Structure formats: C-alpha cells, structure tokens
mmCIF file of C-alpha atoms in Angstrom:
data_model
loop_
_atom_site.group_PDB
_atom_site.id
_atom_site.type_symbol
_atom_site.label_atom_id
_atom_site.label_comp_id
_atom_site.label_asym_id
_atom_site.label_seq_id
_atom_site.Cartn_x
_atom_site.Cartn_y
_atom_site.Cartn_z
ATOM 1 C CA MET A 982 0.066 -0.155 -0.079
ATOM 2 C CA ARG A 983 2.906 2.395 0.894
ATOM 3 C CA VAL A 984 4.586 1.649 -2.207
ATOM 4 C CA GLN A 985 1.607 2.391 -4.353
ATOM 5 C CA ASP A 986 0.934 5.714 -2.606
ATOM 6 C CA ASP A 987 4.661 6.630 -3.040
ATOM 7 C CA ASN A 988 4.214 5.790 -6.764
ATOM 8 C CA GLU A 989 1.408 7.746 -7.016
ATOM 9 C CA ASN A 990 2.860 10.959 -5.145
ATOM 10 C CA ALA A 991 6.007 10.326 -7.564
ATOM 11 C CA GLY A 992 3.584 10.423 -10.510
ATOM 12 C CA GLY A 993 1.765 13.527 -9.032
ATOM 13 C CA THR A 994 5.063 15.404 -8.629
ATOM 14 C CA SER A 995 6.406 14.614 -12.023
ATOM 15 C CA GLY A 996 3.090 15.832 -13.732
ATOM 16 C CA ILE A 997 3.481 19.055 -11.829
ATOM 17 C CA SER A 998 7.037 19.266 -12.794
ATOM 18 C CA GLY A 999 6.220 18.691 -16.421
ATOM 19 C CA ILE A 1000 3.498 21.286 -16.342
ATOM 20 C CA LYS A 1001 6.147 23.890 -14.794
ATOM 21 C CA SER A 1002 8.625 23.288 -17.225
ATOM 22 C CA TRP A 1003 6.299 23.540 -20.090
ATOM 23 C CA LEU A 1004 5.024 26.957 -18.758
ATOM 24 C CA GLU A 1005 8.654 27.920 -18.332
ATOM 25 C CA HIS A 1006 9.496 26.826 -21.966
ATOM 26 C CA PRO A 1007 10.680 29.525 -24.143
ATOM 27 C CA ALA A 1008 8.006 28.815 -27.013
ATOM 28 C CA PHE A 1009 5.317 29.236 -24.385
ATOM 29 C CA GLN A 1010 6.938 32.409 -22.904
ATOM 30 C CA ALA A 1011 7.230 33.642 -26.583
ATOM 31 C CA PHE A 1012 3.340 32.953 -26.905
ATOM 32 C CA GLN A 1013 2.373 34.629 -23.811
ATOM 33 C CA ALA A 1014 4.389 37.736 -24.778
ATOM 34 C CA SER A 1015 2.572 37.843 -28.214
ATOM 35 C CA LEU A 1016 -0.965 37.617 -26.633
ATOM 36 C CA PRO A 1017 -1.470 41.281 -26.431
ATOM 37 C CA PHE A 1018 -0.930 41.499 -30.276
ATOM 38 C CA ILE A 1019 -3.014 38.528 -30.920
ATOM 39 C CA GLY A 1020 -5.786 40.319 -28.806
ATOM 40 C CA LEU A 1021 -5.365 43.508 -30.608
ATOM 41 C CA ILE A 1022 -6.100 41.553 -34.016
ATOM 42 C CA VAL A 1023 -8.761 39.814 -32.511
ATOM 43 C CA ILE A 1024 -10.747 42.726 -30.960
ATOM 44 C CA VAL A 1025 -10.253 44.780 -34.221
ATOM 45 C CA ALA A 1026 -11.718 41.930 -36.242
ATOM 46 C CA VAL A 1027 -14.674 41.214 -33.871
ATOM 47 C CA PHE A 1028 -15.715 45.069 -33.756
ATOM 48 C CA ALA A 1029 -15.089 45.291 -37.649
ATOM 49 C CA HIS A 1030 -17.719 42.286 -37.928
ATOM 50 C CA LEU A 1031 -20.062 43.586 -35.581
ATOM 51 C CA THR A 1032 -20.038 47.279 -36.829
ATOM 52 C CA ASN A 1033 -20.180 46.271 -40.559
ATOM 53 C CA MET A 1034 -16.471 47.536 -40.958
ATOM 54 C CA ARG A 1035 -17.446 50.917 -39.898
ATOM 55 C CA ILE A 1036 -14.810 50.868 -37.192
ATOM 56 C CA VAL A 1037 -12.064 50.478 -39.686
ATOM 57 C CA ARG A 1038 -13.132 53.080 -42.143
ATOM 58 C CA PRO A 1039 -10.734 56.210 -42.382
ATOM 59 C CA ALA A 1040 -13.036 58.397 -40.328
ATOM 60 C CA SER A 1041 -13.399 55.957 -37.457
ATOM 61 C CA ILE A 1042 -9.479 55.368 -37.560
ATOM 62 C CA ASN A 1043 -8.886 59.208 -37.472
ATOM 63 C CA LEU A 1044 -11.281 59.597 -34.410
ATOM 64 C CA MET A 1045 -9.590 56.912 -32.651
ATOM 65 C CA LEU A 1046 -6.320 58.203 -33.083
ATOM 66 C CA ARG A 1047 -7.118 61.623 -31.889
ATOM 67 C CA GLN A 1048 -7.975 59.961 -28.549
ATOM 68 C CA VAL A 1049 -4.733 57.945 -28.578
ATOM 69 C CA TYR A 1050 -2.043 60.618 -28.436
ATOM 70 C CA VAL A 1051 -2.699 62.051 -24.963
ATOM 71 C CA LEU A 1052 -3.344 58.549 -23.475
ATOM 72 C CA MET A 1053 -0.361 56.946 -25.176
ATOM 73 C CA ILE A 1054 1.972 59.710 -24.118
ATOM 74 C CA ALA A 1055 0.696 59.752 -20.641
ATOM 75 C CA SER A 1056 0.856 56.066 -20.295
ATOM 76 C CA THR A 1057 4.652 56.244 -21.199
ATOM 77 C CA GLY A 1058 5.409 57.899 -17.684
ATOM 78 C CA VAL A 1059 3.279 55.680 -15.962
ATOM 79 C CA PHE A 1060 4.998 52.963 -17.464
ATOM 80 C CA LEU A 1061 8.183 53.852 -15.977
ATOM 81 C CA ILE A 1062 6.633 54.148 -12.581
ATOM 82 C CA MET A 1063 5.167 50.806 -12.717
ATOM 83 C CA THR A 1064 8.426 49.373 -13.862
ATOM 84 C CA VAL A 1065 9.955 50.077 -10.605
ATOM 85 C CA GLY A 1066 6.866 48.564 -8.772
ATOM 86 C CA GLY A 1067 4.909 51.868 -8.152
ATOM 87 C CA LEU A 1068 1.679 53.333 -9.216
ATOM 88 C CA ASP A 1069 0.419 56.822 -10.130
ATOM 89 C CA LEU A 1070 -3.069 57.655 -9.472
ATOM 90 C CA SER A 1071 -2.692 61.387 -9.839
ATOM 91 C CA GLN A 1072 -2.385 61.487 -13.654
ATOM 92 C CA GLY A 1073 -5.796 63.079 -14.576
ATOM 93 C CA SER A 1074 -4.885 66.012 -12.089
ATOM 94 C CA ILE A 1075 -1.461 66.487 -13.522
ATOM 95 C CA LEU A 1076 -2.842 66.554 -17.048
ATOM 96 C CA GLY A 1077 -5.534 69.025 -15.964
ATOM 97 C CA LEU A 1078 -3.156 71.539 -14.240
ATOM 98 C CA SER A 1079 -0.534 71.156 -16.874
ATOM 99 C CA SER A 1080 -3.066 71.857 -19.680
ATOM 100 C CA ILE A 1081 -4.196 75.220 -17.540
ATOM 101 C CA ALA A 1082 -0.478 76.117 -17.444
ATOM 102 C CA VAL A 1083 0.002 75.598 -21.428
ATOM 103 C CA SER A 1084 -3.219 77.521 -21.904
ATOM 104 C CA TYR A 1085 -2.289 80.400 -19.866
ATOM 105 C CA PHE A 1086 1.367 80.684 -21.246
ATOM 106 C CA SER A 1087 0.239 79.933 -25.033
ATOM 107 C CA PHE A 1088 -0.297 83.665 -25.221
ATOM 108 C CA TYR A 1089 3.590 84.117 -24.550
ATOM 109 C CA GLY A 1090 4.543 81.646 -27.372
ATOM 110 C CA ILE A 1091 4.017 77.848 -28.129
ATOM 111 C CA PRO A 1092 7.574 77.066 -26.905
ATOM 112 C CA VAL A 1093 6.955 78.723 -23.429
ATOM 113 C CA ALA A 1094 3.583 77.037 -23.211
ATOM 114 C CA VAL A 1095 5.269 73.494 -23.802
ATOM 115 C CA ALA A 1096 7.721 74.444 -21.275
ATOM 116 C CA ALA A 1097 5.183 75.584 -18.611
ATOM 117 C CA GLY A 1098 3.144 72.478 -19.312
ATOM 118 C CA MET A 1099 6.212 70.241 -18.716
ATOM 119 C CA ALA A 1100 7.257 72.365 -15.650
ATOM 120 C CA ALA A 1101 3.849 72.184 -13.975
ATOM 121 C CA GLY A 1102 3.911 68.256 -14.688
ATOM 122 C CA GLY A 1103 7.345 67.963 -13.260
ATOM 123 C CA LEU A 1104 6.700 69.688 -10.168
ATOM 124 C CA ILE A 1105 3.828 67.732 -9.505
ATOM 125 C CA GLY A 1106 5.833 64.426 -10.071
ATOM 126 C CA ALA A 1107 8.532 65.719 -7.988
ATOM 127 C CA PHE A 1108 6.061 66.288 -5.253
ATOM 128 C CA ASN A 1109 4.724 62.725 -5.419
ATOM 129 C CA GLY A 1110 8.249 61.407 -5.546
ATOM 130 C CA PHE A 1111 9.224 63.415 -2.507
ATOM 131 C CA PHE A 1112 6.725 62.212 -0.248
ATOM 132 C CA HIS A 1113 6.893 58.667 -1.477
ATOM 133 C CA VAL A 1114 10.705 58.417 -1.037
ATOM 134 C CA LYS A 1115 11.351 60.918 1.930
ATOM 135 C CA PHE A 1116 8.460 59.401 4.155
ATOM 136 C CA LYS A 1117 8.268 55.863 2.711
ATOM 137 C CA ILE A 1118 4.515 56.284 1.985
ATOM 138 C CA PRO A 1119 3.297 53.773 -0.702
ATOM 139 C CA SER A 1120 2.964 55.332 -3.903
ATOM 140 C CA PHE A 1121 -0.664 54.634 -4.316
ATOM 141 C CA ILE A 1122 -1.620 56.398 -1.263
ATOM 142 C CA VAL A 1123 0.552 59.361 -1.995
ATOM 143 C CA THR A 1124 -0.862 59.804 -5.592
ATOM 144 C CA ILE A 1125 -4.415 59.361 -4.382
ATOM 145 C CA CYS A 1126 -3.615 62.289 -2.051
ATOM 146 C CA ALA A 1127 -2.392 64.513 -4.851
ATOM 147 C CA MET A 1128 -4.981 63.483 -7.212
ATOM 148 C CA PHE A 1129 -7.517 65.128 -4.745
ATOM 149 C CA LEU A 1130 -5.296 67.881 -3.873
ATOM 150 C CA PHE A 1131 -4.697 68.863 -7.390
ATOM 151 C CA ARG A 1132 -7.897 68.127 -8.798
ATOM 152 C CA GLY A 1133 -9.229 70.678 -6.287
ATOM 153 C CA LEU A 1134 -6.922 73.201 -7.387
ATOM 154 C CA CYS A 1135 -8.022 72.495 -10.923
ATOM 155 C CA ALA A 1136 -11.611 73.168 -10.103
ATOM 156 C CA TYR A 1137 -10.766 76.255 -8.321
ATOM 157 C CA LEU A 1138 -8.643 77.885 -11.181
ATOM 158 C CA THR A 1139 -11.559 77.062 -13.571
ATOM 159 C CA THR A 1140 -14.461 78.046 -11.230
ATOM 160 C CA ASN A 1141 -15.473 81.332 -13.080
ATOM 161 C CA ALA A 1142 -14.758 80.125 -16.609
ATOM 162 C CA PRO A 1143 -12.589 77.873 -18.773
ATOM 163 C CA VAL A 1144 -9.150 78.685 -19.150
ATOM 164 C CA ALA A 1145 -8.755 79.326 -22.778
ATOM 165 C CA ALA A 1146 -5.571 79.080 -24.898
ATOM 166 C CA VAL A 1147 -4.511 81.421 -27.719
ATOM 167 C CA MET A 1148 -6.791 80.884 -30.641
ATOM 168 C CA ARG A 1149 -3.782 79.957 -33.081
ATOM 169 C CA ILE A 1150 -2.963 77.035 -31.013
ATOM 170 C CA THR A 1151 -5.757 75.010 -32.490
ATOM 171 C CA ASP A 1152 -4.014 75.427 -35.773
ATOM 172 C CA LEU A 1153 -1.519 72.812 -34.754
ATOM 173 C CA ASN A 1154 -4.187 70.141 -34.489
ATOM 174 C CA VAL A 1155 -3.048 68.344 -37.460
ATOM 175 C CA THR A 1156 -2.599 64.506 -37.785
ATOM 176 C CA TRP A 1157 1.164 64.840 -38.919
ATOM 177 C CA PHE A 1158 2.183 67.184 -36.011
ATOM 178 C CA LYS A 1159 0.760 65.172 -33.389
ATOM 179 C CA VAL A 1160 1.743 61.800 -34.685
ATOM 180 C CA THR A 1161 5.444 63.286 -35.112
ATOM 181 C CA LEU A 1162 5.359 64.540 -31.383
ATOM 182 C CA THR A 1163 3.925 61.323 -30.189
ATOM 183 C CA VAL A 1164 6.453 59.029 -31.952
ATOM 184 C CA SER A 1165 9.256 61.251 -31.344
ATOM 185 C CA LEU A 1166 8.783 61.051 -27.484
ATOM 186 C CA LEU A 1167 8.087 57.344 -27.608
ATOM 187 C CA LEU A 1168 11.067 56.592 -29.622
ATOM 188 C CA THR A 1169 13.191 58.633 -27.107
ATOM 189 C CA VAL A 1170 11.837 56.818 -24.179
ATOM 190 C CA PHE A 1171 12.149 53.413 -25.933
ATOM 191 C CA LEU A 1172 15.711 53.995 -26.872
ATOM 192 C CA ILE A 1173 16.767 55.099 -23.309
ATOM 193 C CA PHE A 1174 14.616 52.209 -21.697
ATOM 194 C CA ARG A 1175 15.950 49.604 -23.972
ATOM 195 C CA PHE A 1176 19.483 50.569 -24.671
ATOM 196 C CA THR A 1177 20.883 52.203 -21.610
ATOM 197 C CA LYS A 1178 21.814 51.194 -18.043
ATOM 198 C CA LEU A 1179 18.480 53.170 -17.042
ATOM 199 C CA GLY A 1180 16.145 50.494 -18.099
ATOM 200 C CA ILE A 1181 18.319 47.698 -16.423
ATOM 201 C CA VAL A 1182 18.037 49.623 -13.185
ATOM 202 C CA LEU A 1183 14.314 50.229 -13.270
ATOM 203 C CA LYS A 1184 13.650 46.685 -13.996
ATOM 204 C CA ALA A 1185 16.170 45.763 -11.137
ATOM 205 C CA ILE A 1186 14.084 47.878 -8.775
ATOM 206 C CA GLY A 1187 10.903 46.696 -9.658
ATOM 207 C CA ALA A 1188 12.063 42.955 -9.197
ATOM 208 C CA GLY A 1189 13.470 43.577 -5.921
ATOM 209 C CA GLU A 1190 14.126 46.821 -4.310
ATOM 210 C CA LYS A 1191 16.112 45.650 -1.318
ATOM 211 C CA ALA A 1192 18.461 43.588 -3.776
ATOM 212 C CA ALA A 1193 18.740 46.510 -5.906
ATOM 213 C CA ARG A 1194 19.889 48.722 -3.167
ATOM 214 C CA PHE A 1195 22.535 45.952 -1.807
ATOM 215 C CA SER A 1196 23.850 46.071 -5.422
ATOM 216 C CA GLY A 1197 24.721 49.676 -5.288
ATOM 217 C CA ILE A 1198 21.754 51.112 -7.157
ATOM 218 C CA ARG A 1199 20.481 54.494 -5.249
ATOM 219 C CA THR A 1200 16.738 53.350 -5.437
ATOM 220 C CA ASP A 1201 15.374 56.293 -3.604
ATOM 221 C CA LEU A 1202 17.073 58.740 -6.161
ATOM 222 C CA VAL A 1203 15.874 56.858 -9.119
ATOM 223 C CA LYS A 1204 12.402 56.440 -7.951
ATOM 224 C CA PHE A 1205 12.178 60.340 -7.343
ATOM 225 C CA LEU A 1206 13.467 60.885 -10.758
ATOM 226 C CA VAL A 1207 11.136 58.571 -12.339
ATOM 227 C CA PHE A 1208 8.130 60.178 -10.525
ATOM 228 C CA THR A 1209 9.330 63.650 -11.914
ATOM 229 C CA ALA A 1210 10.055 62.315 -15.501
ATOM 230 C CA ALA A 1211 6.439 61.067 -15.304
ATOM 231 C CA GLY A 1212 5.145 64.250 -14.521
ATOM 232 C CA LEU A 1213 7.138 65.944 -17.471
ATOM 233 C CA ILE A 1214 5.930 63.420 -19.736
ATOM 234 C CA THR A 1215 2.380 64.008 -18.757
ATOM 235 C CA GLY A 1216 2.992 67.913 -18.940
ATOM 236 C CA PHE A 1217 4.089 67.279 -22.516
ATOM 237 C CA ALA A 1218 0.837 65.478 -23.221
ATOM 238 C CA ALA A 1219 -1.095 68.419 -21.863
ATOM 239 C CA PHE A 1220 0.115 70.383 -24.767
ATOM 240 C CA LEU A 1221 -1.585 67.866 -27.228
ATOM 241 C CA ASN A 1222 -4.473 67.967 -25.075
ATOM 242 C CA VAL A 1223 -4.720 71.844 -25.453
ATOM 243 C CA ILE A 1224 -4.300 71.981 -29.130
ATOM 244 C CA ASN A 1225 -7.246 69.612 -29.368
ATOM 245 C CA VAL A 1226 -9.731 71.270 -26.961
ATOM 246 C CA GLY A 1227 -8.380 74.924 -27.153
ATOM 247 C CA SER A 1228 -9.823 75.641 -23.703
ATOM 248 C CA ILE A 1229 -9.513 73.833 -20.188
ATOM 249 C CA THR A 1230 -12.474 73.079 -17.603
ATOM 250 C CA ALA A 1231 -12.366 71.421 -14.272
ATOM 251 C CA THR A 1232 -13.108 67.978 -15.949
ATOM 252 C CA ALA A 1233 -9.822 68.019 -17.830
ATOM 253 C CA GLY A 1234 -8.053 64.681 -17.360
ATOM 254 C CA ASN A 1235 -10.863 62.941 -15.436
ATOM 255 C CA GLN A 1236 -10.417 59.217 -15.284
ATOM 256 C CA LEU A 1237 -7.245 59.467 -17.201
ATOM 257 C CA GLU A 1238 -5.318 57.342 -14.338
ATOM 258 C CA THR A 1239 -7.960 54.495 -14.617
ATOM 259 C CA GLN A 1240 -7.591 54.669 -18.330
ATOM 260 C CA ILE A 1241 -3.794 54.396 -18.254
ATOM 261 C CA LEU A 1242 -3.984 51.644 -16.024
ATOM 262 C CA ILE A 1243 -6.306 49.467 -17.867
ATOM 263 C CA ALA A 1244 -4.583 50.097 -21.104
ATOM 264 C CA LEU A 1245 -1.007 49.037 -19.748
ATOM 265 C CA VAL A 1246 -2.758 45.822 -18.365
ATOM 266 C CA LEU A 1247 -4.403 45.212 -21.524
ATOM 267 C CA GLY A 1248 -1.145 45.549 -23.287
ATOM 268 C CA GLY A 1249 0.112 42.856 -21.097
ATOM 269 C CA PHE A 1250 2.051 44.992 -18.576
ATOM 270 C CA PRO A 1251 2.847 42.995 -15.434
ATOM 271 C CA ILE A 1252 1.213 44.816 -12.381
ATOM 272 C CA SER A 1253 4.279 44.047 -10.173
ATOM 273 C CA GLY A 1254 6.702 45.687 -12.890
ATOM 274 C CA GLY A 1255 10.284 44.174 -12.679
ATOM 275 C CA ALA A 1256 12.120 42.144 -15.541
ATOM 276 C CA LYS A 1257 9.005 41.412 -17.718
ATOM 277 C CA ALA A 1258 8.102 44.810 -18.343
ATOM 278 C CA ARG A 1259 7.924 45.428 -22.146
ATOM 279 C CA PHE A 1260 7.733 48.790 -23.833
ATOM 280 C CA SER A 1261 5.304 47.391 -26.485
ATOM 281 C CA SER A 1262 2.532 47.374 -23.625
ATOM 282 C CA ILE A 1263 2.162 51.048 -23.976
ATOM 283 C CA VAL A 1264 1.330 51.180 -27.687
ATOM 284 C CA VAL A 1265 -0.590 47.971 -27.954
ATOM 285 C CA GLY A 1266 -2.784 48.507 -24.806
ATOM 286 C CA THR A 1267 -3.698 51.991 -25.646
ATOM 287 C CA LEU A 1268 -4.737 50.947 -29.093
ATOM 288 C CA ILE A 1269 -6.852 47.922 -27.690
ATOM 289 C CA PHE A 1270 -8.425 50.387 -25.112
ATOM 290 C CA CYS A 1271 -9.441 53.020 -27.917
ATOM 291 C CA VAL A 1272 -10.874 50.098 -30.128
ATOM 292 C CA LEU A 1273 -12.727 48.559 -27.328
ATOM 293 C CA ASN A 1274 -14.156 52.158 -26.165
ATOM 294 C CA ASN A 1275 -15.163 53.154 -29.823
ATOM 295 C CA GLY A 1276 -16.508 49.675 -30.614
ATOM 296 C CA LEU A 1277 -19.012 49.784 -27.651
ATOM 297 C CA VAL A 1278 -20.068 53.339 -28.608
ATOM 298 C CA MET A 1279 -20.545 52.122 -32.396
ATOM 299 C CA LEU A 1280 -22.687 49.203 -31.268
ATOM 300 C CA ARG A 1281 -24.743 51.758 -29.075
ATOM 301 C CA PHE A 1282 -24.206 50.238 -25.746
ATOM 302 C CA ASN A 1283 -25.343 52.735 -23.109
ATOM 303 C CA THR A 1284 -22.620 54.052 -20.386
ATOM 304 C CA ALA A 1285 -23.477 51.422 -17.941
ATOM 305 C CA TRP A 1286 -23.150 48.493 -20.078
ATOM 306 C CA GLN A 1287 -19.815 50.144 -21.499
ATOM 307 C CA GLN A 1288 -18.443 50.224 -18.070
ATOM 308 C CA MET A 1289 -19.441 46.736 -17.079
ATOM 309 C CA ILE A 1290 -17.897 45.331 -20.400
ATOM 310 C CA ARG A 1291 -14.784 47.175 -19.844
ATOM 311 C CA GLY A 1292 -14.555 45.877 -16.250
ATOM 312 C CA LEU A 1293 -15.211 42.355 -17.235
ATOM 313 C CA VAL A 1294 -12.478 42.438 -20.165
ATOM 314 C CA PHE A 1295 -10.195 44.035 -17.744
ATOM 315 C CA ILE A 1296 -10.677 41.251 -14.961
ATOM 316 C CA ALA A 1297 -10.190 38.475 -17.667
ATOM 317 C CA VAL A 1298 -6.984 39.902 -18.824
ATOM 318 C CA VAL A 1299 -5.618 40.284 -15.259
ATOM 319 C CA ALA A 1300 -6.644 36.655 -14.375
ATOM 320 C CA LEU A 1301 -5.136 35.337 -17.542
ATOM 321 C CA THR A 1302 -1.778 37.501 -17.543
ATOM 322 C CA ILE A 1303 -0.978 38.144 -13.809
ATOM 323 C CA ASP A 1304 2.132 36.850 -12.481
ATOM 324 C CA ARG A 1305 1.048 35.629 -8.999
ATOM 325 C CA LYS A 1306 4.688 34.244 -8.337
ATOM 326 C CA SER A 1307 6.116 37.735 -8.494
ATOM 327 C CA LEU A 1308 3.086 39.679 -7.282
ATOM 328 C CA GLN A 1309 3.711 41.914 -4.550
ATOM 329 C CA VAL A 1310 2.409 44.993 -2.608
ATOM 330 C CA ILE A 1311 2.667 48.067 -4.675
ATOM 331 C CA LYS A 1312 5.396 50.281 -3.249
#
C-alpha cells in the first residue's frame, strides 16, 4: 500500500514538474508575450464584423487616433513608474493642471507654453516622488492624495470660466504634427529604456528593491527621478490635449489614471513591474483600449453597459496574465 502511494505521489510530482517546465519553456513564454498583439488583432476583427466594417473606415480610425495621442504619451510616464513597482493615480490631475499652464502661457508663445506645461507636470511628479521616497509612503496613497489635492486646485482655477488658450494654438491640431510629437517621444523613451543602463536599473528595482539597493543602486533617487520624469511626460501630453480642445475646464483629465492602468494591463504589462516589463505594452494597450471604447459606442451600448463590459474584459485579462509568483504589494 505504501509503495503504491509513493508511486502515485511520484507520478503527481512529475506531472506538476512537467507542467511547470512547459510553462517555463521559451516557446510558451514567446506565445504569452505575443498575446496582447493577438488580442489587438482579435478585438479589431470582432468589432469590424459587429459594426459592418465601420470601425476600420478612415473617419473612425482618425477619431480613434485623436483619442490615442494623449493617452499613449501619459501612459509612457506611468510605464516607468510601474516598472519600478509603483503606481501613479494622480495623472488626471497632472494633465488638468498642466493643460491650464499650457493654455495660460500660450499667449507668450508656443515653446513657452510647452515648457510651462512640462514644468507644472514635473513639479507635481516631484511632489509625489518626494513624499513617496522621503516618508516611505506607498506610491498609491501619495498619488491618491495628490489626485484630490490638485484636482481641487484645477477646479478652483476654472471656477469662473474655462481657461482658454491663444486661438492660433488649434491650428496645430493636425494629424502629422501630433503623430510626429507622439512618435518622437515614444522613440526617445524606448531607446533610453531599451539601450541604456537606466532600463536595467528600473527593472532591477521593480524585481526587488532591497536587492537592487545592496547591489549599489540609489533606489530612492531613481524613484524620485522616475516620478518627476512621469510628470514631465504628462505635462508634454497636456500640450497635445490643449491643441485638441482649445480651452480647459475642471473636468480635464478626469479618469485618465484609470484609462492608463487599464490600457497598460490590456497591453500585457505585469502589475508588479520588474524584468517582464515590455515597452510594447504602451502602444498595444492604448490601441486596444481605444478600439474597445469606440467599438462599444458604435454598437450603441449605454454608459452602464460600456463600463460593465470594460470591467469584465479588464478582470479577464488580469486573471489570465498576472504573474502570481512575483506579485507583491505596490510600493
């Protein structure tokens, strides 16, 4: 009887080992990495069928691209924060205040307006990074507080009337200009992340901050600079936001942080950050998010159904892609 039990245990153990080795096989890892791309193709095909190809018509594609630029740029900064294992829930407030700065200083020239927007975003990012690093407060708590604080300031500045930018700024609202700015920023951050030591450092901190510190990395300084850089990047996104709308109200940037988080996860980004962070998550995730949103609108789902469907998709993707082995409390 004991021999039989031992054989059964051995068989069970070998079966588990076989599954584990299969999951760790390079071919399976490559397939898992390609799932977001497959998901993008599938979701475009599904909505193309359901909308009688309306979603892939030039007018629809142009409308989706108008929604992509700001989200994609702002997601780039949050990507860096999440790579080190953090989280930023103040991105909507950063975009709102930076847009106000861009609008106000646009009367002094477009370059001054861009610099003002980035400065405003960088200062808020530095605010988040300082309290996170100096007082060891988890990033999601710091950024939630910042979200309410700066959202209130944004509402105060727009109480009497929207903050309007100089009229000629909307002349820049042309596709080639926005594509050039977006691609230039993405390419710059990609080259730095992929081909410099900084990318390795960020992944090392996300994989294990204590180990990274013992290896000589100045983790606190790096995290502070990452939060500041994310604010600067979102400040740059605010410029594109202003040339789209021309004036800023208290609702500017509402729910942007939620959209960024959903987009990155849909793009296959690991919530815990670390070595598995892929830059492609930004592009693929934001495209999936915009196709999903516009597809649901074209199918004439009401707002409640749209939110429920987005929530179900988000939960499903997290359940299928989350790395439970490396999951940790967000720092």
